[in-house]
Coordinates of C-alpha atoms in Angstrom, one line a residue:
M1 CA -37.8 -79.6 -60.7
P2 CA -36.7 -83.0 -59.2
Q3 CA -33.1 -84.3 -59.6
H4 CA -32.6 -86.4 -62.4
R5 CA -29.6 -89.1 -62.6
V6 CA -27.9 -89.7 -65.6
Q7 CA -24.4 -91.5 -66.6
V8 CA -22.6 -89.1 -68.7
T9 CA -19.7 -90.5 -71.0
G10 CA -16.7 -88.9 -71.9
F11 CA -16.5 -85.8 -73.9
W12 CA -14.5 -82.6 -74.5
M13 CA -15.7 -79.2 -74.1
G14 CA -14.5 -76.0 -75.4
K15 CA -12.8 -74.1 -72.5
F16 CA -14.3 -70.7 -73.7
A17 CA -17.7 -70.0 -75.5
V18 CA -17.0 -69.8 -79.4
T19 CA -15.5 -66.5 -79.8
Q20 CA -16.1 -63.8 -82.7
A21 CA -12.6 -64.5 -84.2
Q22 CA -13.3 -68.3 -84.2
W23 CA -16.7 -67.8 -85.7
D24 CA -15.3 -65.8 -88.4
Q25 CA -12.6 -68.4 -89.2
V26 CA -15.2 -71.2 -89.6
A27 CA -17.7 -68.7 -91.5
A28 CA -14.9 -68.1 -94.1
L29 CA -14.5 -71.9 -95.0
P30 CA -15.9 -73.0 -98.3
K31 CA -19.4 -74.1 -98.1
T32 CA -19.9 -77.8 -98.0
T33 CA -22.6 -79.6 -100.2
K34 CA -24.5 -80.7 -97.0
A35 CA -24.7 -77.1 -95.7
R36 CA -28.1 -76.1 -94.8
Y37 CA -27.2 -72.7 -93.7
S38 CA -24.8 -70.2 -94.9
L39 CA -22.5 -68.7 -91.9
Y40 CA -22.2 -64.9 -92.4
A41 CA -19.0 -63.1 -90.7
D42 CA -19.0 -60.7 -87.8
P43 CA -22.8 -61.0 -86.7
A44 CA -22.3 -59.9 -83.1
D45 CA -23.7 -56.8 -81.5
F46 CA -20.7 -56.3 -79.1
K47 CA -17.7 -56.2 -81.3
G48 CA -14.4 -57.8 -80.1
A49 CA -12.4 -60.7 -81.4
K50 CA -12.2 -62.3 -77.9
R51 CA -15.7 -61.6 -77.2
P52 CA -18.1 -64.3 -77.5
V53 CA -20.1 -64.7 -80.8
E54 CA -23.6 -63.6 -80.3
M55 CA -26.7 -63.1 -82.6
I56 CA -26.5 -66.8 -83.6
S57 CA -29.6 -68.9 -83.9
W58 CA -29.7 -72.4 -83.0
G59 CA -29.3 -73.7 -86.6
W60 CA -26.3 -71.5 -87.0
A61 CA -24.9 -72.8 -84.3
V62 CA -25.3 -76.5 -85.4
E63 CA -24.1 -75.5 -88.9
F64 CA -21.0 -74.1 -87.3
C65 CA -20.2 -77.5 -85.6
N66 CA -20.9 -79.2 -89.0
Q67 CA -18.5 -77.2 -90.7
L68 CA -15.8 -77.3 -88.0
S69 CA -16.3 -81.0 -88.2
C70 CA -15.8 -81.0 -92.1
K71 CA -12.7 -79.1 -91.8
T72 CA -11.1 -80.9 -88.8
G73 CA -12.2 -84.5 -89.3
R74 CA -13.5 -84.4 -85.5
P75 CA -17.2 -84.8 -84.6
Y76 CA -18.0 -81.4 -83.1
R77 CA -21.5 -80.8 -81.9
L78 CA -23.4 -78.8 -79.4
P79 CA -23.5 -80.2 -75.6
S80 CA -26.6 -82.2 -74.5
E81 CA -28.1 -80.4 -71.4
A82 CA -27.0 -83.1 -69.2
E83 CA -23.3 -82.7 -70.6
W84 CA -23.7 -78.9 -70.2
E85 CA -24.6 -79.0 -66.6
Y86 CA -22.0 -81.9 -65.6
A87 CA -19.4 -79.6 -67.2
C88 CA -20.8 -76.2 -65.7
R89 CA -20.7 -77.8 -62.1
G90 CA -16.9 -78.9 -62.4
G91 CA -17.5 -81.5 -59.8
T92 CA -19.4 -79.6 -57.2
T93 CA -23.0 -79.8 -56.0
T94 CA -23.3 -75.9 -54.8
P95 CA -25.7 -73.6 -56.4
F96 CA -22.5 -72.2 -58.4
H97 CA -19.1 -73.8 -59.3
F98 CA -17.6 -71.3 -56.8
G99 CA -19.7 -71.9 -54.0
E100 CA -23.3 -70.8 -52.6
T101 CA -23.5 -67.4 -54.1
I102 CA -22.5 -65.2 -56.8
T103 CA -21.0 -61.7 -57.3
T104 CA -20.0 -59.7 -60.4
D105 CA -16.3 -60.0 -59.8
L106 CA -16.8 -63.6 -60.6
A107 CA -19.1 -63.7 -63.7
N108 CA -20.8 -61.2 -65.9
Y109 CA -24.5 -61.1 -65.1
N110 CA -26.8 -58.2 -64.3
G111 CA -25.5 -57.0 -60.9
S112 CA -28.7 -54.7 -60.2
Y113 CA -30.0 -58.3 -58.8
S114 CA -28.4 -60.4 -55.9
Y115 CA -28.5 -64.0 -54.8
G116 CA -28.6 -65.0 -51.2
N117 CA -26.7 -62.9 -49.0
A118 CA -24.3 -61.5 -51.8
P119 CA -24.6 -57.8 -52.4
Q120 CA -25.8 -56.3 -55.6
G121 CA -22.7 -55.5 -58.2
E122 CA -21.9 -54.0 -61.4
S123 CA -24.2 -54.3 -64.4
R124 CA -21.8 -54.1 -67.3
S125 CA -24.9 -54.2 -70.0
Q126 CA -22.7 -56.1 -72.6
T127 CA -20.3 -59.2 -73.0
T128 CA -17.1 -59.2 -72.0
Q129 CA -14.0 -61.0 -73.3
V130 CA -13.7 -64.8 -72.7
G131 CA -11.6 -65.8 -69.9
I132 CA -11.5 -63.1 -67.5
F133 CA -13.1 -64.5 -64.8
P134 CA -12.0 -67.6 -62.7
P135 CA -12.5 -71.0 -64.5
N136 CA -14.2 -73.9 -62.6
G137 CA -12.7 -77.1 -61.5
F138 CA -12.5 -78.4 -64.8
G139 CA -10.8 -75.5 -66.4
L140 CA -13.9 -74.1 -68.0
Y141 CA -14.5 -70.4 -68.4
D142 CA -17.7 -68.0 -68.1
M143 CA -19.9 -71.0 -67.4
H144 CA -21.9 -68.5 -65.5
G145 CA -23.2 -65.5 -67.4
N146 CA -21.8 -63.6 -70.1
V147 CA -24.0 -65.3 -73.0
H148 CA -26.8 -68.2 -72.8
E149 CA -25.5 -71.2 -74.5
W150 CA -27.3 -73.4 -76.8
C151 CA -27.7 -77.0 -76.1
A152 CA -28.8 -79.7 -78.4
D153 CA -31.9 -80.5 -76.7
V154 CA -35.4 -79.7 -77.7
W155 CA -37.3 -78.0 -74.9
N156 CA -39.2 -80.0 -72.3
E157 CA -40.7 -78.9 -69.1
S158 CA -39.4 -81.7 -67.1
Y159 CA -36.8 -84.6 -67.2
E160 CA -39.7 -87.2 -67.3
R161 CA -38.4 -88.5 -70.6
A162 CA -35.1 -87.3 -70.8
P163 CA -32.4 -89.9 -71.5
T164 CA -30.4 -91.2 -68.6
D165 CA -27.3 -91.8 -70.8
G166 CA -26.3 -87.9 -71.0
T167 CA -27.6 -87.7 -74.5
A168 CA -29.9 -84.8 -75.8
Q169 CA -33.7 -85.0 -75.5
N170 CA -35.0 -84.8 -79.1
I171 CA -38.7 -86.2 -79.6
G172 CA -41.2 -86.5 -82.3
S173 CA -40.5 -85.0 -85.7
E174 CA -37.4 -83.3 -84.4
R175 CA -35.9 -86.8 -84.7
R176 CA -36.2 -86.9 -88.1
D177 CA -35.3 -83.5 -89.4
P178 CA -34.1 -81.0 -86.6
Y179 CA -33.7 -78.2 -89.1
H180 CA -37.2 -77.4 -90.4
A181 CA -39.5 -77.1 -87.5
Q182 CA -38.7 -73.7 -86.6
R183 CA -41.1 -73.0 -84.1
V184 CA -39.7 -75.8 -81.8
S185 CA -37.8 -74.1 -78.6
Q186 CA -34.6 -75.2 -78.0
L187 CA -32.7 -75.3 -74.4
L188 CA -30.4 -72.6 -73.1
R189 CA -28.1 -72.6 -70.2
G190 CA -25.6 -70.5 -68.1
G191 CA -27.4 -67.0 -68.2
S192 CA -25.7 -63.8 -69.4
W193 CA -25.0 -60.2 -69.1
L194 CA -28.6 -59.5 -69.3
N195 CA -30.1 -61.6 -66.6
G196 CA -29.9 -61.5 -63.0
P197 CA -27.9 -64.4 -60.9
W198 CA -30.6 -66.9 -60.4
S199 CA -30.6 -67.7 -64.2
C200 CA -26.8 -68.2 -63.9
R201 CA -27.1 -71.4 -61.8
P202 CA -25.9 -74.8 -63.3
A203 CA -29.4 -76.1 -62.9
A204 CA -31.4 -73.0 -64.3
R205 CA -33.1 -73.6 -67.6
L206 CA -34.4 -71.3 -70.5
K207 CA -35.8 -72.0 -73.8
C208 CA -35.8 -70.0 -77.1
P209 CA -37.1 -70.6 -80.5
R210 CA -34.5 -72.2 -82.5
F211 CA -34.5 -69.2 -85.0
G212 CA -34.0 -66.9 -82.1
R213 CA -31.1 -64.5 -82.3
T214 CA -30.1 -62.0 -79.6
A215 CA -27.2 -60.3 -78.2
A216 CA -27.5 -62.4 -75.1
I217 CA -27.2 -65.8 -76.8
G218 CA -23.9 -67.8 -77.9
F219 CA -22.7 -71.4 -77.6
R220 CA -19.7 -73.6 -77.0
V221 CA -18.7 -76.9 -78.7
V222 CA -18.2 -80.2 -77.6
C223 CA -16.4 -83.2 -79.0
S224 CA -17.2 -87.0 -78.0
V225 CA -14.6 -89.2 -76.8
S226 CA -14.6 -92.9 -76.0
S227 CA -13.5 -93.0 -72.5
P228 CA -15.9 -92.3 -69.6
L229 CA -15.6 -89.4 -67.0
Q230 CA -14.5 -90.0 -63.7
R231 CA -17.7 -88.5 -61.9
E232 CA -20.3 -90.8 -63.6
G233 CA -24.0 -91.0 -62.4
Q234 CA -23.9 -87.5 -61.2
R235 CA -27.4 -85.7 -60.3
Y236 CA -28.4 -82.7 -62.4
G237 CA -31.2 -80.5 -61.9
S238 CA -31.4 -79.6 -58.6
R239 CA -29.8 -76.2 -57.4

């Protein structure tokens, strides 16, 4: 896919994917009058307070952000595809933020497959606790592997109509009501414990129906700020 140049404005991103402990805390909050979904405690297949929450649909992830925003007064949301890739790269342009290849001592993915000249490795067949692998240059953990992460964008085959300001790509009826067109697919990034290393690249894109829930899908949150990031105009979608 051709590269697409965007200018990303400032945002904060969770250093980890949302954990099961964090999910349960928000799920226990009183339901707001604007809530579209009820959040249930302990939905994950692979149990552990410090493991990422999974078995989460896109709508549930959006609702988590809304509930957290109501509780804290801060505008939490899912990242756009451009924001996610910018954050994953951590200022690099290599296929992975730690270099030209990937091994299972650096990330949790299906080690039955290899990338480039790297050897095959361990296949853990489950999630791991967040933060046990090295972070990227922005201090973010597990951007490669462990769980796929929902993005705000509706799935598109290309970047042809993607915004150049780093915001999410939402077209047609999704702009009016992003909750009811359940057949629409949303974007996933990051790869997971289930996938080979190719899916863990910063530029790798997958799709899933927004009602989809698997033990390989989680999410992390972002919060917008007014100041621009230092590395504006970085290209994404290449390697």
